[in-house]
Tab-separated table of C-alpha atoms in Angstrom:
chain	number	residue	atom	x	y	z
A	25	UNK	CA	30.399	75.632	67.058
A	26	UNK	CA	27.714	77.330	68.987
A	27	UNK	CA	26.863	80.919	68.433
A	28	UNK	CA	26.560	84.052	70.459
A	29	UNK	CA	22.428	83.498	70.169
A	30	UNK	CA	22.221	80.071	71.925
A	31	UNK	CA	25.002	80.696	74.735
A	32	UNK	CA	22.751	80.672	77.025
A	33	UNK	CA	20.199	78.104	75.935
A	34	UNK	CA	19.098	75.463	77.990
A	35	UNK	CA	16.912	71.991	78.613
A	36	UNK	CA	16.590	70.368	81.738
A	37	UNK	CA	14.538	67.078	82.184
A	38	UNK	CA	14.214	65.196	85.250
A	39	UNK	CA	12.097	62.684	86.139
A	40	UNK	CA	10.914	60.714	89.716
A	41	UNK	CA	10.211	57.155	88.178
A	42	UNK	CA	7.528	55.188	86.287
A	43	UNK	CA	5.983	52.355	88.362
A	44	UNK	CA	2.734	53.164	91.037
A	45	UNK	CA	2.326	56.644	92.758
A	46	UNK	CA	-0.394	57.424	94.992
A	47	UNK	CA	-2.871	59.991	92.955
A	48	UNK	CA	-3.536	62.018	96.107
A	49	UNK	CA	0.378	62.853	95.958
A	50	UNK	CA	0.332	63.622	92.024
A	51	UNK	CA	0.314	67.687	93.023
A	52	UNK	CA	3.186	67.434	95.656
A	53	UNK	CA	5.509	64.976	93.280
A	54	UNK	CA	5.014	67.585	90.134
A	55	UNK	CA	5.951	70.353	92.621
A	56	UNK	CA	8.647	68.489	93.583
A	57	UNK	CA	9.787	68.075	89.829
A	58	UNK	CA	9.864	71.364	89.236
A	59	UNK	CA	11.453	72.334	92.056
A	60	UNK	CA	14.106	70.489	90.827
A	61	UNK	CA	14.250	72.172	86.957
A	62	UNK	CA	13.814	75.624	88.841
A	63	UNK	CA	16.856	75.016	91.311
A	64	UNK	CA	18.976	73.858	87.983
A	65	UNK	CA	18.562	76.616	85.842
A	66	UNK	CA	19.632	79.682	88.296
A	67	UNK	CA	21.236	82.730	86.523
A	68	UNK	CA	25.105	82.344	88.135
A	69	UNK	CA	26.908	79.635	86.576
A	70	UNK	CA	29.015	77.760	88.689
A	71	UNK	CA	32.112	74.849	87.908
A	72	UNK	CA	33.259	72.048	90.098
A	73	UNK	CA	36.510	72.585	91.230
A	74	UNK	CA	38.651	69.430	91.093
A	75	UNK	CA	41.893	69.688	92.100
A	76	UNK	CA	40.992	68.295	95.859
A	77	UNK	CA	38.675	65.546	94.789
A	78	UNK	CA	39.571	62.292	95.615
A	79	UNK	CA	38.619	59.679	93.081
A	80	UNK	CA	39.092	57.042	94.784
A	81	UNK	CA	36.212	58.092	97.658
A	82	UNK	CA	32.691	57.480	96.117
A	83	UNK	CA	30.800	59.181	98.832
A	84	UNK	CA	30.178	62.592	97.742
A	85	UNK	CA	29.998	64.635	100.986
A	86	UNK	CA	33.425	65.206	101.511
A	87	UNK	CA	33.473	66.908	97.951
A	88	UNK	CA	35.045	70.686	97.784
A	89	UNK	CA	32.975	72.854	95.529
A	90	UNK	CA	34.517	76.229	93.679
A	91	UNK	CA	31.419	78.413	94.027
A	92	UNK	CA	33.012	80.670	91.573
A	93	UNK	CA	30.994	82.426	88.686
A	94	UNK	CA	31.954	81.790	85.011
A	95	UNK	CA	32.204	84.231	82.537
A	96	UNK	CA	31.354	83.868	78.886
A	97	UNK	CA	35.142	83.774	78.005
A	98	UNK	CA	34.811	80.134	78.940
A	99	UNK	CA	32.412	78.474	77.120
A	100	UNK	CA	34.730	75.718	75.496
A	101	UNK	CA	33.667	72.248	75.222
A	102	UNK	CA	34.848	70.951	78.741
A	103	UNK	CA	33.544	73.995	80.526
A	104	UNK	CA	30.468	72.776	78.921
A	105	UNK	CA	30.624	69.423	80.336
A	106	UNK	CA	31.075	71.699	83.812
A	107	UNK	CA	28.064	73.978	83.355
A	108	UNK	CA	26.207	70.720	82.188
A	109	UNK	CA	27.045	69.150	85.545
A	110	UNK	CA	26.648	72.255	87.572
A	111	UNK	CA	23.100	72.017	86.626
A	112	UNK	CA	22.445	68.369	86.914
A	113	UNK	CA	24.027	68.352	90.195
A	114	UNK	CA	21.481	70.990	91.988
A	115	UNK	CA	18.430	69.674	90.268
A	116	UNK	CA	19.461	65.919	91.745
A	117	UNK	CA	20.229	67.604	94.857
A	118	UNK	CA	16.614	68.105	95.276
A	119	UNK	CA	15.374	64.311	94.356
A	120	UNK	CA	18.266	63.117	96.348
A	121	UNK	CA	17.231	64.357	99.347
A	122	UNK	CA	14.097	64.096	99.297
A	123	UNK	CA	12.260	61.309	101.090
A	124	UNK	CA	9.230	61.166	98.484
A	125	UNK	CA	11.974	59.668	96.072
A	126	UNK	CA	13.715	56.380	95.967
A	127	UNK	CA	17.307	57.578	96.053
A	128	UNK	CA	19.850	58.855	98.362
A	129	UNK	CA	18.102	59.300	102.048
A	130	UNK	CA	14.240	57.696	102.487
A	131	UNK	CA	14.709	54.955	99.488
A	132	UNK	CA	14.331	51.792	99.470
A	133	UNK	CA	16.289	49.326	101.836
A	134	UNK	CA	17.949	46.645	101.391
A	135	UNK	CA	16.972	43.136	103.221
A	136	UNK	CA	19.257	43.968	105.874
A	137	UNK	CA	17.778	47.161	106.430
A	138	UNK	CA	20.594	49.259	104.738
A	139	UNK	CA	20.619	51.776	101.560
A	140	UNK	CA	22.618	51.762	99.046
A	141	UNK	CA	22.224	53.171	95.622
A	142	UNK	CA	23.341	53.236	91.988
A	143	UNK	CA	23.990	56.260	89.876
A	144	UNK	CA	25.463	56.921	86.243
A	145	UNK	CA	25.876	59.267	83.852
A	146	UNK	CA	26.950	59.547	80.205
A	147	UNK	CA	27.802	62.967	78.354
A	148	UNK	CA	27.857	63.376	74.396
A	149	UNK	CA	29.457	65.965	73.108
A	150	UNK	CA	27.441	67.913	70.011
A	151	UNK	CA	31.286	69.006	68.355
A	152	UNK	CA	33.319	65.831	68.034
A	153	UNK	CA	30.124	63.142	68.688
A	154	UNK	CA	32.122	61.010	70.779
A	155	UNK	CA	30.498	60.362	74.331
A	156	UNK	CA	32.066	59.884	77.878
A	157	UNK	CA	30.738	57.718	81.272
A	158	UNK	CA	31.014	57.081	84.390
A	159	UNK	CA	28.807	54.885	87.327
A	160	UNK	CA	29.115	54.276	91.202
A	161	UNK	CA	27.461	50.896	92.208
A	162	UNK	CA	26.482	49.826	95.693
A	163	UNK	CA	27.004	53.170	97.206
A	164	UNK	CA	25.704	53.966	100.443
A	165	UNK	CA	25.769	57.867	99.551
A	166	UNK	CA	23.382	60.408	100.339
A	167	UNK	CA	24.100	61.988	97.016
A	168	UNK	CA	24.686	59.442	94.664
A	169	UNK	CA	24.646	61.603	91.199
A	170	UNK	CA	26.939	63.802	92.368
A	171	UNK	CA	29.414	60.665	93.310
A	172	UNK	CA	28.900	59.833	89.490
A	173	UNK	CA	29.526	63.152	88.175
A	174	UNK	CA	32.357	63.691	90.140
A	175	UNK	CA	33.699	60.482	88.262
A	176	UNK	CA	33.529	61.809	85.096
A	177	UNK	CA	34.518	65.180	85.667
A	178	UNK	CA	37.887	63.520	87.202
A	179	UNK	CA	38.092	60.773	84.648
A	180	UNK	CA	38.015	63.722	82.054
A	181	UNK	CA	40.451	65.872	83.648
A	182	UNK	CA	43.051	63.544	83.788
A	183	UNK	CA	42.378	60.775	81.104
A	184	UNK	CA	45.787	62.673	79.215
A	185	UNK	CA	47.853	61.626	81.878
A	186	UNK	CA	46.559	58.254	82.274
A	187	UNK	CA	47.211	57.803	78.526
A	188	UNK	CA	50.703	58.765	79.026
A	189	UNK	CA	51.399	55.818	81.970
A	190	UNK	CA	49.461	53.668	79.517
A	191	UNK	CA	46.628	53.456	82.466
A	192	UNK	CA	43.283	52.917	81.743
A	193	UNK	CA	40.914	55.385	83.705
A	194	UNK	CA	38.345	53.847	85.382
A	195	UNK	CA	34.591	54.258	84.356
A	196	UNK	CA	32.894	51.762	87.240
A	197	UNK	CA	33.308	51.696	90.280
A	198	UNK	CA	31.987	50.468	93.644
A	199	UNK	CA	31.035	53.141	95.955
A	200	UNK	CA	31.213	53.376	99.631
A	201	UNK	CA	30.478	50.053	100.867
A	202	UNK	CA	30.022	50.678	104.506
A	203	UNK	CA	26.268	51.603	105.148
A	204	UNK	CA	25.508	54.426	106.240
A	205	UNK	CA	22.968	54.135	108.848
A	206	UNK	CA	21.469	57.784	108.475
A	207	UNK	CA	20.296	57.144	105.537
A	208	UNK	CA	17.381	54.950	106.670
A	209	UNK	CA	14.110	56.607	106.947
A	210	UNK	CA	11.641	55.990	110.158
A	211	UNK	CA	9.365	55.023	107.363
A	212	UNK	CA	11.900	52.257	106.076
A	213	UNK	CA	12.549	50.954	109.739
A	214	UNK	CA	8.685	50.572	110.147
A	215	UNK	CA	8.316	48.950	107.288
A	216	UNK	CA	11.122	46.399	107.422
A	217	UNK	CA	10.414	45.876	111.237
A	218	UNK	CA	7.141	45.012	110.356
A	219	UNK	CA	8.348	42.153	107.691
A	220	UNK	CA	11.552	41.201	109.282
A	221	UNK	CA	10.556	37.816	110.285
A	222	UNK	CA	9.107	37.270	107.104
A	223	UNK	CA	12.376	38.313	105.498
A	224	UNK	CA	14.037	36.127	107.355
A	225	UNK	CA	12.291	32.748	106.268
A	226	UNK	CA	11.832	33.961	102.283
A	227	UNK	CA	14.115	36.815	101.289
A	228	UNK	CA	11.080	38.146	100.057
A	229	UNK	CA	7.973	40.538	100.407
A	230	UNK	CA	6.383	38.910	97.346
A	231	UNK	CA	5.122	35.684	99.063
A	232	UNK	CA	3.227	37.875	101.598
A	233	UNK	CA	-0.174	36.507	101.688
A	234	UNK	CA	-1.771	39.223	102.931
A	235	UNK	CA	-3.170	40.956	99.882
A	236	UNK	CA	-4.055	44.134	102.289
A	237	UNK	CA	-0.689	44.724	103.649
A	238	UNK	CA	1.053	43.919	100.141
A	239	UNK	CA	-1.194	46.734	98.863
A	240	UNK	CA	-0.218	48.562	101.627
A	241	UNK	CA	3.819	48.227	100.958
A	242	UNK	CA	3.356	49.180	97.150
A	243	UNK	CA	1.490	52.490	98.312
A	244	UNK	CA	3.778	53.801	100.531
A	245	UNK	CA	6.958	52.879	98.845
A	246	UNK	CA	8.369	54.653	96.293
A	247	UNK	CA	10.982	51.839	94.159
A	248	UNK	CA	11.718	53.850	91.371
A	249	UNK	CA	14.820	55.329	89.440
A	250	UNK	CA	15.138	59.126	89.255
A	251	UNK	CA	17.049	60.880	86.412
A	252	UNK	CA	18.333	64.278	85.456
A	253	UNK	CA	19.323	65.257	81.864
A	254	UNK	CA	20.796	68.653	81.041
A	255	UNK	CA	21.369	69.905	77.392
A	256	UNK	CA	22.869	72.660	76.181
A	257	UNK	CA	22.377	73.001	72.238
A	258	UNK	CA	25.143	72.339	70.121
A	259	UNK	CA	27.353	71.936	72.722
A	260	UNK	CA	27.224	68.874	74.826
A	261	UNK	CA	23.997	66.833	76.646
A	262	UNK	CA	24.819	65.456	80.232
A	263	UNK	CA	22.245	61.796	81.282
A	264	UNK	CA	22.153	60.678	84.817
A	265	UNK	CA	20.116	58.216	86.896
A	266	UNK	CA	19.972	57.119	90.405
A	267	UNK	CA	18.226	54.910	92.196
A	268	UNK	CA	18.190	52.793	95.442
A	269	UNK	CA	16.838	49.860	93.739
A	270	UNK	CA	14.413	47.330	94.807
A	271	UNK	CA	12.472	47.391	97.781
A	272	UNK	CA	13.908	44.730	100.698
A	273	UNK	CA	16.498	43.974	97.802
A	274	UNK	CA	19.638	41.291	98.355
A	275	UNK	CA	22.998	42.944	99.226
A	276	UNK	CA	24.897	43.221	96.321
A	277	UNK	CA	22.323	43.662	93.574
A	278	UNK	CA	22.833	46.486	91.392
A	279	UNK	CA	20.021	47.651	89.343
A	280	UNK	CA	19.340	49.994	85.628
A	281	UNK	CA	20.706	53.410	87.203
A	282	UNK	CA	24.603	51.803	87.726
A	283	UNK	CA	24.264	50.715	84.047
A	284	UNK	CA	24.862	53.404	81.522
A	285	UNK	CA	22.871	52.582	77.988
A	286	UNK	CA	20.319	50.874	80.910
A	287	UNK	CA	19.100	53.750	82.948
A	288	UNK	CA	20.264	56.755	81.237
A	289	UNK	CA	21.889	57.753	77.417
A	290	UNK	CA	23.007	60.781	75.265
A	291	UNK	CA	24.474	60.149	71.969
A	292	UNK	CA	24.168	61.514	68.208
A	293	UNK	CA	25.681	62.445	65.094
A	294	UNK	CA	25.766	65.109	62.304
A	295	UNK	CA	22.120	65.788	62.322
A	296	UNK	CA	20.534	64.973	65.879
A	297	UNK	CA	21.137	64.662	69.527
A	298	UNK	CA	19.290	62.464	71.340
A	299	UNK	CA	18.675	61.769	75.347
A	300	UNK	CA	17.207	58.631	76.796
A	301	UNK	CA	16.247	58.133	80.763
A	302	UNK	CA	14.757	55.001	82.018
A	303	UNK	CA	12.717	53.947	85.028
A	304	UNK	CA	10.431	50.466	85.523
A	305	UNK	CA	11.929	46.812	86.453
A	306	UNK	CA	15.558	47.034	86.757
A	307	UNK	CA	16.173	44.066	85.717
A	308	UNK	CA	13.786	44.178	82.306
A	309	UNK	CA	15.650	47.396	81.693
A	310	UNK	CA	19.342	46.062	82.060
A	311	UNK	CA	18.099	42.893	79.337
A	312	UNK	CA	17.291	45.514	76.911
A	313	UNK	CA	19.963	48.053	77.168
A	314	UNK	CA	16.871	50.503	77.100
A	315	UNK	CA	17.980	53.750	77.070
A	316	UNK	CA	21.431	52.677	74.888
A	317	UNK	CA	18.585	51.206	72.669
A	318	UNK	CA	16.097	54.183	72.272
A	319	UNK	CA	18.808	56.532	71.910
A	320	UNK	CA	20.188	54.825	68.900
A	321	UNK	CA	17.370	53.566	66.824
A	322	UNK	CA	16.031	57.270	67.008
A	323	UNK	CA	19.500	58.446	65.469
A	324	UNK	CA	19.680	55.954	63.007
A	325	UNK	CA	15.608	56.490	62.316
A	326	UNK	CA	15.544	60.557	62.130
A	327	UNK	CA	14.195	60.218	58.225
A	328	UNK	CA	11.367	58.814	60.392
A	329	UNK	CA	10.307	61.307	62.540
A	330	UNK	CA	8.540	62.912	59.690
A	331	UNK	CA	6.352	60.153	59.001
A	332	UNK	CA	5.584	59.282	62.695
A	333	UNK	CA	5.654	61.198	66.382
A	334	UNK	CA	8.979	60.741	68.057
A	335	UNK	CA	6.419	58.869	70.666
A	336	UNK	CA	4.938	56.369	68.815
A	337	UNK	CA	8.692	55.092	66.970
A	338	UNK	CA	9.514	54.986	70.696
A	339	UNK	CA	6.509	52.728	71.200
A	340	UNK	CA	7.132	50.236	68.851
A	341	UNK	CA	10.835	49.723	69.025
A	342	UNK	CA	10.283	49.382	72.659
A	343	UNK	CA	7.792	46.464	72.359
A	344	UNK	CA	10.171	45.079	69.271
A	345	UNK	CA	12.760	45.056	71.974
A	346	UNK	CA	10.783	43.572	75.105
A	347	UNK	CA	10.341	40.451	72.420
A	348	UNK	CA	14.101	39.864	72.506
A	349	UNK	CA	14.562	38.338	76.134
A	350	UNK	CA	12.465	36.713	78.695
A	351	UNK	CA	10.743	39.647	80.449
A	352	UNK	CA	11.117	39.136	84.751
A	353	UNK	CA	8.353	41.653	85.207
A	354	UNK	CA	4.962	40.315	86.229
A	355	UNK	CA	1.474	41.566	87.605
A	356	UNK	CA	-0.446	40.876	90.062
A	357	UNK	CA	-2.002	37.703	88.504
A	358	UNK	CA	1.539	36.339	87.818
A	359	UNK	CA	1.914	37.190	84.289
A	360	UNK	CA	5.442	38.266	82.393
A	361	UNK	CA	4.509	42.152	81.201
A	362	UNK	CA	6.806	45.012	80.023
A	363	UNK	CA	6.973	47.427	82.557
A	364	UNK	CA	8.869	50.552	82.288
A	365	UNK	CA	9.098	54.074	81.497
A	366	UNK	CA	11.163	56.488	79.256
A	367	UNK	CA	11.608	60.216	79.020
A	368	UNK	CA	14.288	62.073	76.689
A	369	UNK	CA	14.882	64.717	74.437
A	370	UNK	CA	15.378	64.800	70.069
A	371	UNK	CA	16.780	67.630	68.206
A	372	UNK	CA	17.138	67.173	64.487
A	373	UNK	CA	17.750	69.557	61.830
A	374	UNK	CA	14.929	69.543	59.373
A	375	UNK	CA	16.176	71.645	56.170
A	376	UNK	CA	17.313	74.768	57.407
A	377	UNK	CA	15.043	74.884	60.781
A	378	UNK	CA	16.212	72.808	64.363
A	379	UNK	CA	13.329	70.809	65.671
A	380	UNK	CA	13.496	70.282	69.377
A	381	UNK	CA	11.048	67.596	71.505
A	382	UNK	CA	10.364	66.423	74.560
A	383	UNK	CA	8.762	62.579	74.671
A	384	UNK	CA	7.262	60.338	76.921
A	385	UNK	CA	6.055	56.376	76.864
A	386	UNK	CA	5.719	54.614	79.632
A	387	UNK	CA	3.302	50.958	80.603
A	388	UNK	CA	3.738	51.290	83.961
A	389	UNK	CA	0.463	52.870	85.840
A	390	UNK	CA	2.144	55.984	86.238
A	391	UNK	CA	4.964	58.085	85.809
A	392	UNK	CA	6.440	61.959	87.102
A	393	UNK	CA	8.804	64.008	84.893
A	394	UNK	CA	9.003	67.438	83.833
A	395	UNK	CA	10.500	69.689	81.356
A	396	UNK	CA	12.207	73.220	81.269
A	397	UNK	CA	13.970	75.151	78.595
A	398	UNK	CA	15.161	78.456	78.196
A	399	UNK	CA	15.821	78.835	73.873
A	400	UNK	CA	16.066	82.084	72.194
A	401	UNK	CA	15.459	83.928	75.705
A	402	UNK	CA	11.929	82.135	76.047
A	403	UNK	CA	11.248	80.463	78.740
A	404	UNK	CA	8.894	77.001	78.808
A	405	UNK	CA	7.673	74.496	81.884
A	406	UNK	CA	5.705	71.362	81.875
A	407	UNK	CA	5.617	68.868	85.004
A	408	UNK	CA	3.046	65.608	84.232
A	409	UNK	CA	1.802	63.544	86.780
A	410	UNK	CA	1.348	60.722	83.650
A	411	UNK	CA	-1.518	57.909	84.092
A	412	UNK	CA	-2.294	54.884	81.302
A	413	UNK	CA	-5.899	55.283	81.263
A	414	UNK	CA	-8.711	52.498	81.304
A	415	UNK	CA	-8.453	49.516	78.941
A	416	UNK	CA	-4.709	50.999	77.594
A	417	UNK	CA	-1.936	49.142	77.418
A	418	UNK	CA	0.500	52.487	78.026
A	419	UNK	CA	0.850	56.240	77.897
A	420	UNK	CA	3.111	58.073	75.381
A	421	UNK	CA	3.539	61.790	74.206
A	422	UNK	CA	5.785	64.628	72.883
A	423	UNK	CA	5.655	68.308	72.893
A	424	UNK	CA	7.984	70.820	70.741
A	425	UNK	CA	10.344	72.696	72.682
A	426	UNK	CA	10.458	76.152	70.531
């Protein structure tokens, strides 16, 4: 159980991909990110009220929130899971609906000029280490996180009556399958306007053999999945990604941020708590259950993490793992790489002192995350706008959380 000294302790991570971001922008993306950890972590604590949800309605705007403050008299395990989400929810909020990010409104379209989007999240509860799920595929949502939490949150609520009609509750589902027009950007309409005929003939942007304008495409699009992970020591970690996939992408194609264990992870045991999210090629991703994959060989490893950094055991496994399938990544000269990204958090007990870290790899050219947390009433911040420098094959890094 938690104690009276770490009620209030906190760590929020969010992150707005790993793929190619203009450097010119790196200032406004890292203000964006922390944006986002500041507009998670506000003093009043709020719950989702979900008696009037309906579960069966993926898009989130019809949603009725209870804007009412908790008090420390309710700080059981699934208020937890509700303070957790409170959190995750207004720091998504702010990637969501922002155009610079490829989720929700402005992200990427589809080759019929539509959005839609995939989101998941996964919870692990610190008490009895047993974790819970939920994902919204091919959503045409403006808020696709919150669709997913709102899942979860209902799932949770009534999986004891479900049990009792010997029903199943449902942990995937497909979202709101009539497109939403609004959701489409003036910078998306130019864009596909300006390739529909091309579109038409190949289903593709790749076979564009203009080198200029294909430069031009990867510059001002932003194709990358954007994830939110909220901890609250010793009492439960809340995961979620969401993304609107692949630029000019076929209808129907669901990418790493539907699939949990692909885009997005908590788990643990007795000694540690781990958090995985995951950004790069979808599909790469989805092959090597990335973030389901990270998150468990650092569990089963934590004997390890005082022989190594956090970083580089995240390094190696990850390469270990790209070996296992037929990567579907390639550059620009046609060649299979590895190309992702992966941010998440490790807590271990280490004799009688909890270690708590923040870590980073990623081969793509760049990646944007941040980090806040509020433990033992001091307050930290760190937003990177991460490069792989000259001649390296990727970046990677950690940083204690005291």
């Amino acid at each position: 159980m938690f104690s009276s000294d770490d009620k209030d302790d906190v760590i929020i991570i969010a992150h707005i991909g790993a793929g190619y971001f203009n450097e010119k922008h790196a200032d406004m993306l890292k203000a964006l990110v922390a944006l986002s950890l500041e507009s998670a972590q506000r003093e009043d604590i709020y719950a989702r009220k979900m008696a009037n949800a309906d579960p069966n309605h993926a898009e989130g705007n019809n949603m009725d929130y209870d804007m009412k403050k908790k008090d420390d008299s309710m700080r059981d395990t699934s208020n937890s899971f509700e303070i957790c989400s409170g959190m995750l929810l207004r720091a998504s909020k702010i990637l969501e609906e922002s155009e610079l990010t490829n989720t929700g409104y402005g992200s990427s379209i589809t080759d019929e000029c539509s959005v839609f989007c995939d989101s998941s999240v996964c919870g692990y509860n610190m008490e009895t280490m047993k974790r819970c799920q939920n994902s919204i595929i091919m959503n045409s949502s403006r808020l696709p996180l919150r669709d997913a939490v709102d899942g979860l949150l209902y799932t949770n609520k009534h999986v004891t009556q479900s049990e009792n009609l010997a029903i199943t509750p449902s942990i995937v589902k497909i979202g709101n399958i009539k497109a939403d027009l609004d959701l489409v950007s003036p910078r998306m309409k130019l864009l596909y306007n300006k390739y529909r005929t091309h579109i038409k003939q190949n289903r593709s942007i790749t076979s564009v053999p203009n080198k200029e304008d294909d430069d031009q495409t990867k510059t001002h699009t932003i194709q990358d999945t954007i994830g939110v992970s909220v901890i609250l020591p010793n009492r439960c970690a809340l995961t979620g990604a969401s993304s609107g996939g692949n630029m000019l992408k076929p209808s129907g194609r669901v990418g790493c941020a539907g699939i949990v264990g692909a885009g997005a992870f908590s788990t643990g045991n007795s000694r540690c708590t781990v958090t995985v999210m995951c950004s790069g090629n979808g599909e790469d991703i989805i092959q090597m259950d990335l973030a389901r994959s990270v998150g468990e060989y650092l569990v089963d490893n934590v004997d390890k993490v005082t022989e190594s950094p956090v970083c580089e055991l995240v390094a190696n496994h990850v390469y270990e793992q790209s070996k296992k399938c037929d990567l579907l990544a390639v550059d620009d000269s046609g060649n299979h790489v590895l190309y992702v990204g992966v941010v998440g958090y490790m807590e271990w007990v280490e004799e009688t002192r909890k270690s708590r870290l923040f870590f980073y790899f990623h081969t793509t050219p760049t990646m944007v995350f941040g980090v806040r947390s509020r433990v033992d009433r001091r307050t930290y911040e760190r937003c990177l706008f991460s490069r792989v420098r000259a001649n390296r094959r990727d970046a990677r890094g950690e940083f204690a959380l005291l």
